[in-house]
Coordinates of C-alpha atoms in Angstrom, one line a residue:
M1 CA 7.5 -19.2 8.2
M2 CA 4.3 -17.1 8.1
N3 CA 2.2 -20.2 8.8
D4 CA 4.3 -20.9 11.9
L5 CA 4.0 -17.3 13.1
L6 CA 0.3 -17.2 12.5
T7 CA -0.4 -20.4 14.4
S8 CA 2.1 -19.9 17.3
A9 CA 1.3 -18.5 20.7
P10 CA 1.5 -14.7 21.1
S11 CA 4.9 -13.5 22.4
W12 CA 7.1 -10.5 22.3
L13 CA 9.4 -12.3 19.9
N14 CA 6.6 -12.9 17.4
F15 CA 5.5 -9.3 17.8
G16 CA 9.1 -8.1 17.0
I17 CA 9.3 -10.4 13.9
Y18 CA 5.9 -9.2 12.7
F19 CA 6.9 -5.6 13.3
M20 CA 10.1 -6.0 11.3
I21 CA 8.3 -7.7 8.4
A22 CA 5.7 -4.9 8.3
A23 CA 8.4 -2.3 8.3
A24 CA 10.1 -4.1 5.4
L25 CA 6.8 -4.2 3.5
L26 CA 6.4 -0.4 4.1
G27 CA 9.9 0.1 2.8
V28 CA 9.1 -2.0 -0.3
V29 CA 5.8 0.0 -0.9
L30 CA 7.6 3.4 -0.4
G31 CA 10.3 2.2 -2.8
F32 CA 7.6 1.3 -5.3
V33 CA 6.0 4.7 -4.9
T34 CA 9.3 6.5 -5.4
F35 CA 10.5 4.6 -8.5
G36 CA 6.9 3.9 -9.7
V37 CA 6.4 7.7 -10.1
L38 CA 9.7 8.0 -11.9
S39 CA 9.0 5.1 -14.2
E40 CA 5.5 6.5 -15.0
R41 CA 7.0 9.9 -15.9
K42 CA 9.6 8.3 -18.1
V43 CA 7.1 6.0 -19.9
L44 CA 4.7 9.0 -20.4
G45 CA 7.7 11.1 -21.7
F46 CA 8.5 8.3 -24.2
M47 CA 4.8 8.0 -25.4
Q48 CA 4.5 11.8 -25.8
L49 CA 7.9 12.1 -27.5
R50 CA 9.4 14.0 -24.6
V51 CA 12.7 13.4 -22.8
G52 CA 11.3 13.0 -19.3
P53 CA 13.3 13.4 -16.1
N54 CA 16.9 12.5 -16.7
R55 CA 19.2 15.2 -15.2
L56 CA 19.0 15.1 -11.4
G57 CA 20.5 12.3 -9.3
G58 CA 22.9 10.3 -11.4
P59 CA 22.2 8.1 -14.5
W60 CA 18.7 8.2 -16.0
G61 CA 17.6 10.6 -13.2
L62 CA 17.2 7.8 -10.7
L63 CA 17.0 10.2 -7.7
Q64 CA 14.7 12.7 -9.3
T65 CA 11.7 11.5 -7.3
V66 CA 13.7 11.3 -4.2
A67 CA 14.6 15.0 -4.6
D68 CA 10.9 15.8 -5.3
V69 CA 9.9 14.0 -2.0
L70 CA 12.6 15.9 -0.1
K71 CA 11.3 19.2 -1.6
L72 CA 7.8 18.4 -0.5
L73 CA 8.8 17.5 3.0
L74 CA 10.8 20.7 3.5
K75 CA 8.1 23.0 2.2
E76 CA 6.2 25.2 4.7
D77 CA 3.1 23.5 6.2
V78 CA 0.3 25.9 5.7
I79 CA -3.1 25.5 7.4
P80 CA -5.9 28.0 6.3
K81 CA -7.0 30.3 9.1
K82 CA -10.7 29.3 8.9
A83 CA -10.1 25.6 8.3
D84 CA -11.4 22.9 10.7
K85 CA -7.9 22.3 12.1
P86 CA -8.2 18.8 13.8
L87 CA -10.0 17.4 10.8
F88 CA -7.7 19.1 8.3
I89 CA -4.7 17.5 10.0
L90 CA -6.4 14.1 10.3
A91 CA -7.8 13.8 6.8
P92 CA -4.5 12.8 5.0
V93 CA -3.9 10.0 7.6
I94 CA -7.5 8.7 7.1
A95 CA -6.8 8.6 3.4
F96 CA -3.4 6.8 3.7
V97 CA -3.8 4.2 6.5
P98 CA -6.6 2.1 4.9
A99 CA -4.5 1.9 1.6
F100 CA -1.6 0.4 3.5
V101 CA -3.7 -1.8 5.9
I102 CA -5.3 -3.7 3.0
L103 CA -1.9 -5.0 1.9
A104 CA -2.0 -7.3 5.0
V105 CA -4.5 -9.7 3.2
I106 CA -2.6 -9.8 -0.2
P107 CA -0.8 -13.2 -0.7
F108 CA 2.4 -12.2 -2.7
S109 CA 3.5 -15.9 -3.0
E110 CA 2.6 -19.3 -1.5
N111 CA 4.8 -18.4 1.5
L112 CA 4.7 -14.6 1.7
Y113 CA 1.6 -13.2 3.2
F114 CA 0.7 -11.4 6.4
T115 CA -2.6 -13.1 7.3
D116 CA -4.6 -16.1 6.1
M117 CA -8.0 -14.4 6.7
G118 CA -11.1 -16.4 5.7
V119 CA -12.9 -13.3 4.6
G120 CA -9.8 -11.5 3.1
L121 CA -11.6 -10.3 0.0
L122 CA -14.5 -8.8 2.2
F123 CA -11.9 -7.2 4.5
Y124 CA -10.1 -5.6 1.5
I125 CA -13.4 -4.1 0.0
A126 CA -14.6 -2.9 3.4
I127 CA -11.4 -1.2 4.5
S128 CA -10.5 0.3 1.1
G129 CA -13.7 2.3 1.1
I130 CA -12.5 4.3 4.1
T131 CA -10.1 6.2 1.9
T132 CA -13.1 8.1 0.4
M133 CA -13.9 9.5 3.9
G134 CA -10.4 10.9 4.1
V135 CA -10.8 12.7 0.8
V136 CA -14.2 14.1 1.7
A137 CA -13.1 15.1 5.2
G138 CA -10.1 16.9 3.8
S139 CA -12.2 18.8 1.2
W140 CA -14.8 19.9 3.8
A141 CA -12.2 20.8 6.5
S142 CA -10.3 23.1 4.0
N143 CA -13.2 25.6 4.1
N144 CA -12.8 26.2 0.4
K145 CA -15.7 25.8 -2.1
Y146 CA -13.4 24.5 -4.9
A147 CA -12.0 21.8 -2.6
L148 CA -15.5 20.9 -1.4
I149 CA -16.7 20.5 -5.0
G150 CA -13.7 18.3 -5.7
G151 CA -14.4 16.2 -2.6
M152 CA -18.1 15.8 -3.6
R153 CA -17.0 14.7 -7.1
A154 CA -14.7 12.1 -5.5
A155 CA -17.4 10.8 -3.2
A156 CA -20.0 10.5 -6.0
Q157 CA -17.5 8.8 -8.3
M158 CA -16.0 6.3 -5.8
I159 CA -19.4 5.3 -4.4
S160 CA -20.8 4.8 -7.9
Y161 CA -17.9 2.6 -9.1
E162 CA -17.8 0.7 -5.8
V163 CA -21.0 -1.0 -6.7
P164 CA -19.9 -2.6 -10.1
L165 CA -16.5 -3.3 -8.5
V166 CA -17.9 -5.4 -5.7
L167 CA -20.4 -7.2 -8.1
S168 CA -17.6 -8.0 -10.5
V169 CA -15.8 -10.2 -8.0
V170 CA -19.0 -12.2 -7.1
G171 CA -18.3 -14.5 -10.1
V172 CA -14.9 -15.4 -8.6
V173 CA -16.5 -16.1 -5.2
L174 CA -19.1 -18.3 -6.8
L175 CA -16.5 -20.4 -8.7
T176 CA -14.3 -20.9 -5.6
G177 CA -16.9 -20.8 -2.9
S178 CA -14.5 -18.8 -0.7
L179 CA -13.6 -15.2 0.2
N180 CA -10.1 -16.3 1.2
L181 CA -7.6 -14.8 -1.3
I182 CA -5.1 -17.7 -0.9
T183 CA -7.9 -20.2 -1.7
I184 CA -8.8 -18.1 -4.8
V185 CA -5.2 -18.2 -6.1
E186 CA -5.0 -22.0 -5.5
A187 CA -8.2 -22.5 -7.4
Q188 CA -6.5 -21.0 -10.5
T189 CA -3.9 -23.8 -10.8
A190 CA -5.5 -25.2 -14.0
I191 CA -6.8 -21.9 -15.5
W192 CA -6.6 -18.3 -14.5
F193 CA -10.0 -16.6 -13.8
I194 CA -9.3 -14.0 -16.5
V195 CA -10.6 -16.7 -19.0
P196 CA -13.9 -17.8 -17.5
Q197 CA -14.5 -14.4 -15.8
I198 CA -13.5 -12.1 -18.7
L199 CA -16.6 -10.0 -18.2
G200 CA -15.9 -9.7 -14.4
F201 CA -12.3 -8.9 -15.1
L202 CA -13.1 -6.0 -17.5
V203 CA -15.6 -4.5 -15.1
F204 CA -13.2 -4.9 -12.2
L205 CA -10.3 -3.3 -14.1
I206 CA -12.3 -0.3 -15.3
A207 CA -14.0 0.2 -11.9
S208 CA -10.7 -0.1 -10.0
I209 CA -9.1 2.6 -12.2
A210 CA -12.1 4.9 -11.5
E211 CA -11.7 4.1 -7.7
L212 CA -8.0 5.2 -8.1
N213 CA -9.2 8.5 -9.6
R214 CA -6.8 8.0 -12.5
V215 CA -7.2 9.0 -16.2
P216 CA -9.7 8.9 -17.8
F217 CA -11.6 9.1 -14.4
D218 CA -9.6 11.8 -12.7
L219 CA -12.5 14.2 -12.2
P220 CA -11.9 14.9 -8.4
E221 CA -8.9 17.0 -9.7
G222 CA -9.1 19.6 -12.4
E223 CA -7.1 22.8 -12.7
S224 CA -9.4 24.4 -15.2
E225 CA -12.7 24.3 -13.3
I226 CA -12.0 23.5 -9.6
V227 CA -8.5 25.0 -9.3
A228 CA -6.9 21.8 -8.2
G229 CA -9.5 19.7 -6.4
Y230 CA -10.0 18.3 -2.9
H231 CA -6.4 18.9 -1.9
V232 CA -6.1 22.5 -3.1
E233 CA -5.4 23.9 0.4
Y234 CA -2.9 21.2 1.3
S235 CA 0.9 21.8 1.1
G236 CA 4.1 20.2 2.1
F237 CA 4.1 16.7 3.7
R238 CA 0.2 16.7 4.1
Y239 CA -0.1 17.0 0.3
A240 CA 2.5 14.3 0.0
F241 CA 0.3 12.0 2.1
F242 CA -2.6 12.3 -0.3
M243 CA -0.3 11.5 -3.2
L244 CA 1.3 8.6 -1.3
A245 CA -2.2 7.2 -0.6
E246 CA -3.1 7.3 -4.3
Y247 CA 0.0 5.3 -5.3
V248 CA -0.1 2.9 -2.4
Y249 CA -3.8 2.2 -3.3
M250 CA -2.6 1.7 -6.9
F251 CA -0.1 -0.9 -5.6
A252 CA -2.9 -2.6 -3.7
M253 CA -5.4 -2.6 -6.5
A254 CA -2.8 -4.0 -9.1
S255 CA -2.0 -6.7 -6.5
L256 CA -5.7 -7.6 -6.0
T257 CA -6.2 -7.8 -9.8
T258 CA -3.3 -10.2 -10.0
V259 CA -4.7 -12.3 -7.2
L260 CA -8.3 -12.5 -8.4
F261 CA -7.9 -12.8 -12.2
L262 CA -4.3 -13.5 -13.2
G263 CA -3.5 -16.5 -11.0
G264 CA -1.4 -14.7 -8.3
W265 CA 1.9 -16.6 -8.0
Q266 CA 0.7 -19.5 -10.3
P267 CA 3.2 -20.0 -13.2
L268 CA 2.6 -20.5 -16.9
F269 CA 2.6 -24.2 -18.1
G270 CA 6.1 -25.7 -17.9
L271 CA 7.7 -22.7 -16.2
G272 CA 7.1 -23.8 -12.6
F273 CA 10.8 -23.7 -11.8
I274 CA 10.6 -19.8 -11.7
P275 CA 9.7 -18.7 -8.1
G276 CA 6.1 -17.7 -7.4
I277 CA 7.1 -14.2 -6.2
V278 CA 8.7 -13.5 -9.6
W279 CA 5.4 -14.5 -11.4
F280 CA 3.5 -12.3 -9.1
A281 CA 5.8 -9.3 -9.8
L282 CA 5.6 -9.9 -13.6
K283 CA 1.8 -9.9 -13.6
F284 CA 1.6 -7.0 -11.2
S285 CA 3.9 -5.0 -13.6
V286 CA 1.6 -5.7 -16.6
V287 CA -1.4 -4.3 -14.7
F288 CA 0.6 -1.3 -13.5
Y289 CA 2.0 -0.4 -16.9
F290 CA -1.5 -0.9 -18.4
M291 CA -2.7 1.9 -16.1
V292 CA 0.2 4.1 -17.1
W293 CA -0.6 3.4 -20.8
L294 CA -4.2 4.5 -20.2
R295 CA -3.0 7.8 -18.6
G296 CA -0.9 8.6 -21.7
T297 CA -3.5 7.9 -24.3
M298 CA -7.1 8.3 -23.0
P299 CA -9.0 11.6 -22.9
R300 CA -10.8 12.7 -19.8
L301 CA -14.5 11.8 -19.5
P302 CA -17.1 14.5 -18.7
A303 CA -18.8 14.2 -15.3
D304 CA -22.2 13.2 -16.6
K305 CA -20.8 10.5 -18.9
L306 CA -18.6 9.2 -16.2
M307 CA -21.5 8.6 -13.8
G308 CA -23.7 7.2 -16.6
F309 CA -21.0 4.7 -17.6
A310 CA -21.0 3.2 -14.1
W311 CA -24.7 2.8 -13.7
K312 CA -25.8 2.1 -17.3
V313 CA -22.9 0.0 -18.6
L314 CA -20.8 -1.5 -15.9
L315 CA -23.5 -2.4 -13.5
P316 CA -25.7 -4.4 -16.0
I317 CA -22.6 -6.2 -17.3
A318 CA -21.6 -7.1 -13.7
I319 CA -25.1 -8.5 -13.1
I320 CA -25.1 -10.5 -16.3
N321 CA -21.8 -12.0 -15.4
I322 CA -23.2 -13.1 -12.0
I323 CA -26.2 -14.8 -13.7
L324 CA -24.0 -16.5 -16.3
T325 CA -21.6 -17.7 -13.7
A326 CA -24.4 -19.1 -11.5
L327 CA -25.9 -21.0 -14.5
V328 CA -22.5 -22.5 -15.4
K329 CA -21.9 -23.4 -11.7
E330 CA -25.3 -25.0 -11.4
F331 CA -25.6 -26.9 -14.7
I332 CA -22.1 -27.5 -16.0
L333 CA -19.5 -27.7 -13.2

């Protein structure tokens, strides 16, 4: 169906169908954010021997996060008197929109994708970087020194880890000879790239967690030294937008990890009768709960060690992986 839509002539009918599919995807993503947050809180409660949310909204507290979202949306929207008002309002949107747009190039199964873009991987990397601008813009527009320090921390961290993140996928591109994400998944029919690209996978996974500002790389936020971080002046639905961007970006990054290294919708040997979308969801869930597990067990890194880890450890490993892959491609394959 998607192939027919992509190759057919533009029309209002096609526009309507595309709009409805995009709205459905947004609903799925918002559902993931709502119940992903609840699931994360419950898993963390289990790991830390706490009960976790279980009272509000029926059995197992299923509507707890829905109530939290409603509470955020109904809170008073406060804008500081000396803030740069237009930029203060625009910053959460700049942070959220790229995180949602990059989902357009993710192939969720052999038939479910929004665009078959030849440079899909390049598009993903280029657009996802814009989220950093939203964080920095929000911190500067707040006219608050603590928020500005949090924003500068975020910019330094995200730019530093963007370098090994991009270099870690070069091995995959060398093996497939393509930047098309569908082609990359199809190239993993015999063996998933997590095996021949184990170094690239480890670098990509660590760098992607740092890009998400999650534990142990959550330095842009810090109650003890920078009050809260880049969003300290935000309240109500604007604060919710920043949180929404973080979890939508987490959805996108777990999806990209699945596509690049875990075979996307490709099944395990002998289990091809299970639909591809189910395989994608299973692999995606493994990556998601690995990130939750890290949050519950890892301590926070100091700022100097965090930056040094990117430049002195991840970057050399990513370069070594490129050299090894090039040698294998030239002399063995």
